[in-house]
CSV table of C-alpha atoms in Angstrom, one decimal:
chain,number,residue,atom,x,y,z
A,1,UNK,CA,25.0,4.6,19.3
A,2,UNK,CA,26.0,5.6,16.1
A,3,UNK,CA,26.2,1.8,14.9
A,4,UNK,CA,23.4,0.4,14.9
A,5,UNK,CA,24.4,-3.6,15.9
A,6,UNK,CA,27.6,-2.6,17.9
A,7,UNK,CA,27.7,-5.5,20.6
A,8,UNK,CA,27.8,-2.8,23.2
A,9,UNK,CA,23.7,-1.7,22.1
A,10,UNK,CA,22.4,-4.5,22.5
A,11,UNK,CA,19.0,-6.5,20.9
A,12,UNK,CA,16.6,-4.1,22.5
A,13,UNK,CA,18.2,-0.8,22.4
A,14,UNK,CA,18.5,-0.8,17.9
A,15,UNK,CA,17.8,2.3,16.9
A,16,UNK,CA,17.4,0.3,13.5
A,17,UNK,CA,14.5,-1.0,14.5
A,18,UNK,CA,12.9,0.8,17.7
A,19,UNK,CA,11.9,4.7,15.4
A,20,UNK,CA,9.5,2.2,13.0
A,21,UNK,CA,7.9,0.0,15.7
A,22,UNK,CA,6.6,1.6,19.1
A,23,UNK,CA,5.8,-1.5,19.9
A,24,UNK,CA,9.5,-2.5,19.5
A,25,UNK,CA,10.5,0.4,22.1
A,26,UNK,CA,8.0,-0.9,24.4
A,27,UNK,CA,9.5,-4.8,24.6
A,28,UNK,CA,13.0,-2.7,25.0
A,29,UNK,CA,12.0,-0.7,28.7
A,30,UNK,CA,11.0,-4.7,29.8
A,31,UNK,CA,13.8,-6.0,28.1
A,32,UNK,CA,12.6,-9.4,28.1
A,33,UNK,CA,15.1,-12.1,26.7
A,34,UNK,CA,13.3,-14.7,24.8
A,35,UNK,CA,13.4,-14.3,20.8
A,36,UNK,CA,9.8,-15.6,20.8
A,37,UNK,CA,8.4,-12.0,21.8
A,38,UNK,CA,10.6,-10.2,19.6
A,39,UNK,CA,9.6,-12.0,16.6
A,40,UNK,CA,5.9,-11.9,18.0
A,41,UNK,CA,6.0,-8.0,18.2
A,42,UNK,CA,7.8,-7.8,14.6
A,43,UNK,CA,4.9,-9.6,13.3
A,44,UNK,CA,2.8,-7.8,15.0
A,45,UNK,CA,3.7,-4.7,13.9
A,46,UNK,CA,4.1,-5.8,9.9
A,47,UNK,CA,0.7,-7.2,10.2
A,48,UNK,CA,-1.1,-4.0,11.6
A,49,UNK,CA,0.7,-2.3,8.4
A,50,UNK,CA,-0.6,-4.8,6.5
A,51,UNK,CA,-4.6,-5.2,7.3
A,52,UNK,CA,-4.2,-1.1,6.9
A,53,UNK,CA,-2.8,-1.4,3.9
A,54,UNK,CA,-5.0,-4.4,2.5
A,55,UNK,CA,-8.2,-2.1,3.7
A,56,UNK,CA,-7.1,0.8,1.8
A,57,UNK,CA,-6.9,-1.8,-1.4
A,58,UNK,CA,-10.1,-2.9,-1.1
A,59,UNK,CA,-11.8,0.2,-0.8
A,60,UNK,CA,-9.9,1.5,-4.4
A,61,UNK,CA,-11.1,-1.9,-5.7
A,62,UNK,CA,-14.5,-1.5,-4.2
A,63,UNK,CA,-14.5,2.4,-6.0
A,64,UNK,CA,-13.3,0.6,-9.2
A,65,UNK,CA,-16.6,-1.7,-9.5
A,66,UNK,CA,-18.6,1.1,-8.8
A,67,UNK,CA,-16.7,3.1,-11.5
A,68,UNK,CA,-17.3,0.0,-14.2
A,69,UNK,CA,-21.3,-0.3,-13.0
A,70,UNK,CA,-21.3,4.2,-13.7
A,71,UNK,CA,-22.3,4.6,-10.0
A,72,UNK,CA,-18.6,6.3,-9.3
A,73,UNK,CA,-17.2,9.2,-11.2
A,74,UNK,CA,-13.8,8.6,-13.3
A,75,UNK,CA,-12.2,11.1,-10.5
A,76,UNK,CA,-13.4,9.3,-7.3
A,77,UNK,CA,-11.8,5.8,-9.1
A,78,UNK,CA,-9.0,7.5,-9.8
A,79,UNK,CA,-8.5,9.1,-6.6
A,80,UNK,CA,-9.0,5.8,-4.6
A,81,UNK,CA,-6.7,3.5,-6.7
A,82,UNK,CA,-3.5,6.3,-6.6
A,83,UNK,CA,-4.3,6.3,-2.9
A,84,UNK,CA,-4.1,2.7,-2.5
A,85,UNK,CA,-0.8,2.6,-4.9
A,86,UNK,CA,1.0,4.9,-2.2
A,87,UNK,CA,-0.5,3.1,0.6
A,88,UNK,CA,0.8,0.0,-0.7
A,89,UNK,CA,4.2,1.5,-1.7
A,90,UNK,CA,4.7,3.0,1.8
A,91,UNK,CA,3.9,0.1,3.2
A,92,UNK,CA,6.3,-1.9,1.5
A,93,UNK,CA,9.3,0.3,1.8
A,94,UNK,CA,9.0,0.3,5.5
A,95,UNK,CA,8.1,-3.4,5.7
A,96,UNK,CA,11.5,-3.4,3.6
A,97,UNK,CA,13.1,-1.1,6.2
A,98,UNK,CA,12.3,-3.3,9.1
A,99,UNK,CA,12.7,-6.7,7.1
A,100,UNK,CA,16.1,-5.1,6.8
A,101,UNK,CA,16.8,-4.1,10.3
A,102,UNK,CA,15.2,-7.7,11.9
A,103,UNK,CA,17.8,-9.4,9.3
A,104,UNK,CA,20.5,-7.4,10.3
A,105,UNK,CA,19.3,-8.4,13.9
A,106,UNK,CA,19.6,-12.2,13.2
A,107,UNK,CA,22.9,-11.8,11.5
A,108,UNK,CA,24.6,-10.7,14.7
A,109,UNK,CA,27.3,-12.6,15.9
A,110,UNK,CA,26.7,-14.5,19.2
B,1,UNK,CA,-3.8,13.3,11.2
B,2,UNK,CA,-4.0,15.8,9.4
B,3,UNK,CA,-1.0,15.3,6.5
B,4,UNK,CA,-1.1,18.7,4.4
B,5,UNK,CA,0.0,17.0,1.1
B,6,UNK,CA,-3.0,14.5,1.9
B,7,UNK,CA,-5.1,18.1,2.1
B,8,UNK,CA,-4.1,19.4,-1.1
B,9,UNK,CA,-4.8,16.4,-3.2
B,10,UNK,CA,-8.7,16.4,-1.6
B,11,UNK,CA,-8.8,19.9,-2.2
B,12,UNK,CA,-7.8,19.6,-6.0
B,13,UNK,CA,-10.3,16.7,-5.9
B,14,UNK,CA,-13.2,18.9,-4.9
B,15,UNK,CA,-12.0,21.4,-7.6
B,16,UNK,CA,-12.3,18.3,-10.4
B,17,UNK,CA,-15.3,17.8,-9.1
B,18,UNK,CA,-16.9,21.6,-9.4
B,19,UNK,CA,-15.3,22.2,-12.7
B,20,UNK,CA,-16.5,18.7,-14.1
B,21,UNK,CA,-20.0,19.6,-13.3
B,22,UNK,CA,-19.4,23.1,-14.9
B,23,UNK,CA,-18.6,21.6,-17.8
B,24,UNK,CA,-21.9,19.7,-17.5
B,25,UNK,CA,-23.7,22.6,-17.2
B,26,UNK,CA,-21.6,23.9,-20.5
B,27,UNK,CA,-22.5,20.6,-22.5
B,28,UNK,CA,-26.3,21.0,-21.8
B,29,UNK,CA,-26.8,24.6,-22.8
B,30,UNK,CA,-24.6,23.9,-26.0
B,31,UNK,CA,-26.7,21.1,-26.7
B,32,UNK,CA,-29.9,22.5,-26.2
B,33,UNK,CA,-29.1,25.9,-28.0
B,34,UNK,CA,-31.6,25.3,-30.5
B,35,UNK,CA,-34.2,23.5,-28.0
B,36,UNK,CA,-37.5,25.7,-28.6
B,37,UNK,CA,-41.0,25.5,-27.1
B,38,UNK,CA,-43.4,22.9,-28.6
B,39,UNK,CA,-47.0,25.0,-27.7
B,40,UNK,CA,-47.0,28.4,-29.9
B,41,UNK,CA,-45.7,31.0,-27.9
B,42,UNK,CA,-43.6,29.0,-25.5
B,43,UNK,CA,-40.6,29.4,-23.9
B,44,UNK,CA,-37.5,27.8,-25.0
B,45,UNK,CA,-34.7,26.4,-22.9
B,46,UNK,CA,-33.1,29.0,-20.8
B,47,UNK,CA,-29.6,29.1,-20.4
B,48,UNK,CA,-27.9,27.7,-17.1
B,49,UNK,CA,-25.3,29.3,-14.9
B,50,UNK,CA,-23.2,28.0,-12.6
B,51,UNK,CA,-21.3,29.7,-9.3
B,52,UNK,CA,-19.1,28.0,-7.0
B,53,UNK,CA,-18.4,28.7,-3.0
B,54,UNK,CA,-15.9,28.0,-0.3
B,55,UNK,CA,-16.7,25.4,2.0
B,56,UNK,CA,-14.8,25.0,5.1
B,57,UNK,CA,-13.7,21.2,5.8
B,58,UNK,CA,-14.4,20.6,9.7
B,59,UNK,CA,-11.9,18.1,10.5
B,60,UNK,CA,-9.1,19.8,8.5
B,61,UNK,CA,-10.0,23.2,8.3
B,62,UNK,CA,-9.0,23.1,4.4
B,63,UNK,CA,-11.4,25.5,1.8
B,64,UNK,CA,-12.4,23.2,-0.6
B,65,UNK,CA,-14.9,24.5,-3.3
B,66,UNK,CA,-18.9,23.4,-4.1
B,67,UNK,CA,-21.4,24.1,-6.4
B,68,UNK,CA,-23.1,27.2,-5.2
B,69,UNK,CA,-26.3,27.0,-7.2
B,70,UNK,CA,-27.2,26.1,-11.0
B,71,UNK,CA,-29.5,28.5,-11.8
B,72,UNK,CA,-31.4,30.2,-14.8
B,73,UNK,CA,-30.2,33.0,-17.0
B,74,UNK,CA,-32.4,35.9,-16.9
B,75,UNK,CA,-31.3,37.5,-20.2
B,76,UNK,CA,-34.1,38.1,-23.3
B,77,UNK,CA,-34.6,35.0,-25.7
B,78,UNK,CA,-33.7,35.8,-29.3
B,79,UNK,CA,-36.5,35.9,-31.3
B,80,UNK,CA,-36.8,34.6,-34.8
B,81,UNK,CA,-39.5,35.4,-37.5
B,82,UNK,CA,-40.3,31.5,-38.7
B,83,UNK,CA,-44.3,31.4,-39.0
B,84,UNK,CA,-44.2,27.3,-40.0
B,85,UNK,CA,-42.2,26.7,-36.5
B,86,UNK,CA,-44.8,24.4,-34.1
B,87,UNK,CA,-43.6,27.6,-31.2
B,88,UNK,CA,-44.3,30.4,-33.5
B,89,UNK,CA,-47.2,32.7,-31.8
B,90,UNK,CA,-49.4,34.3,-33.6
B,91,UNK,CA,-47.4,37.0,-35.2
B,92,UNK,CA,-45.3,34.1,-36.2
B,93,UNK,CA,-42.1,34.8,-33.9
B,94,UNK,CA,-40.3,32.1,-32.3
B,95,UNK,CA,-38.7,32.6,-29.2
B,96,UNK,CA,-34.8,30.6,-29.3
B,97,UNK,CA,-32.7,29.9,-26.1
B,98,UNK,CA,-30.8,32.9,-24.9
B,99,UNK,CA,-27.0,30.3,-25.3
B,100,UNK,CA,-24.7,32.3,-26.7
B,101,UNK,CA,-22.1,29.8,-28.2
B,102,UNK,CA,-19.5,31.8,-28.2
B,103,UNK,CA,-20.1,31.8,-24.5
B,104,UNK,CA,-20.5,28.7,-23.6
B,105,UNK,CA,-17.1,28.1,-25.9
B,106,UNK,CA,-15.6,30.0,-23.7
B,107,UNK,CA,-17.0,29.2,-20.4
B,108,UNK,CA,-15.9,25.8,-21.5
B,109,UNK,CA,-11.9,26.5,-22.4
B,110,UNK,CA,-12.2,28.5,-19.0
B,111,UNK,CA,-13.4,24.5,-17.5
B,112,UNK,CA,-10.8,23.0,-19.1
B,113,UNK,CA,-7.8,25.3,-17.9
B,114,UNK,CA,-8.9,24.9,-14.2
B,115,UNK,CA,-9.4,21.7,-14.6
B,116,UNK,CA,-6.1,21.3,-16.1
B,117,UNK,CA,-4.7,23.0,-12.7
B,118,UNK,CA,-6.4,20.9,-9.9
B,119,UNK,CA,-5.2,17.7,-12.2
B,120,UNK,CA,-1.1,19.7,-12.3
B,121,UNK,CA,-1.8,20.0,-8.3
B,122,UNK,CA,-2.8,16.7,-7.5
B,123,UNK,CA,0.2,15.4,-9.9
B,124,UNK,CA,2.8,17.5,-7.8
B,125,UNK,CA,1.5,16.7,-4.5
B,126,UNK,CA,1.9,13.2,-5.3
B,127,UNK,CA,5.4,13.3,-6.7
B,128,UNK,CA,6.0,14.9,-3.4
B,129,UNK,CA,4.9,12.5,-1.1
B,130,UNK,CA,6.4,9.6,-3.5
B,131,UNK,CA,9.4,11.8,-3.1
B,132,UNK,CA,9.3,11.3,0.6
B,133,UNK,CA,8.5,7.9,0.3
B,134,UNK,CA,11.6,7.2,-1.6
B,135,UNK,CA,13.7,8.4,1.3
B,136,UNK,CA,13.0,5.4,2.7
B,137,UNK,CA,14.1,3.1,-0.1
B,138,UNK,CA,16.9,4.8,-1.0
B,139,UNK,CA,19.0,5.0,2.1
B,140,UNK,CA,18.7,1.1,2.8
């Protein structure tokens, strides 16, 4: 358990990848073999992240018109765009974390 | 989801917010602290005061802070003796805006400092949460 891609584990039972993607755990319990449903989850999952992440973006750039046209306060632009900086930066360090953990996946020996 | 660092930086938001317009308020009595009357014997412009409350946040159950009320001071005018001024009544006093600057100078440094807080909260909050975020990065 403590190694992540022991052969013993197993695909479905990573704990590298399962604690980021629910989804993940769910395709574990049916355990299904193919590779095509795997990779359909993953993307999945990093998409979800992403449409989050892209909303979040264009509400801070939405703010940031309004701030140029004087209709939204320097505070409110600010506020949005620093929110949509962590968003973003969240997003990509766990779309790093389970980029990492699908490669380390794929480099298993068969 | 309620994420308490998330909180904090609203909550310092709302307190930009109350001591930006206090500082409003601070801007238009300094800048109308001459502003008389134009009819003989009428008022000038009265000095503004501002309060603040609590409001409670529904969803999170945070105190943020609002504007009360603006509202008018009640204190006396000054009165001045200028008989050629178009507000002058018939004795030939002029009534001036009760704005103290020395006041408003104050009420204004007062602005600033709190101001300067809610900005020092919102700055730490976030180093925290990057500080989280980092955890991820970090380790891989």
């Amino acid at each position: 358990m403590i190694d992540p891609l022991s052969p013993t584990t197993g695909i479905g039972s990573s704990p590298g990848v399962l604690p980021m993607a629910p989804s993940l755990g769910v395709r574990n319990a049916a355990r299904t073999p193919a590779a095509g449903s795997a990779s359909a989850d993953f993307g999945a999952v990093l998409g979800r992240m992403i449409t989050d992440t892209a909303d979040v973006l264009r509400t801070a750039e939405a703010t940031s018109i309004m701030g140029v046209k004087g209709q939204a306060s320097v505070q409110e632009v600010v506020e949005s765009v620093l929110a949509a900086e962590q968003t973003l930066q969240a997003a990509i360090a766990i779309r790093d974390k389970v980029v990492a953990a699908y490669l380390e996946l794929s480099r298993m020996a068969i | 989801m309620i994420d308490p660092l998330q909180v904090s930086l609203k909550i310092a938001a709302s307190g930009l917010q109350v001591q930006s317009k206090r500082l409003r308020v601070v801007s238009e009595n300094l800048a109308n602290a001459q502003s008389t009357g134009r009819t003989p014997g009428a008022d000038p412009y009265t000095r503004k005061t501002i309060s603040f409350e609590t409001e409670v946040d529904r969803i999170t159950g945070a105190n943020f802070v609002r504007i009360d009320s603006i509202e008018r001071d009640r204190a006396p005018y000054r009165i001045e003796h200028d008989p050629g001024h178009p507000a002058a009544d018939e004795n030939g006093f002029v009534k001036l805006p009760n704005v103290n600057i020395l006041v408003e100078m104050a009420d204004m440094r007062e602005a600033n400092r709190s101001y300067e807080a809610n900005l020092q909260v919102i700055k730490q909050a976030r180093e925290m949460i990057s500080m989280t975020i980092d955890l991820l990065r970090n380790s891989s």
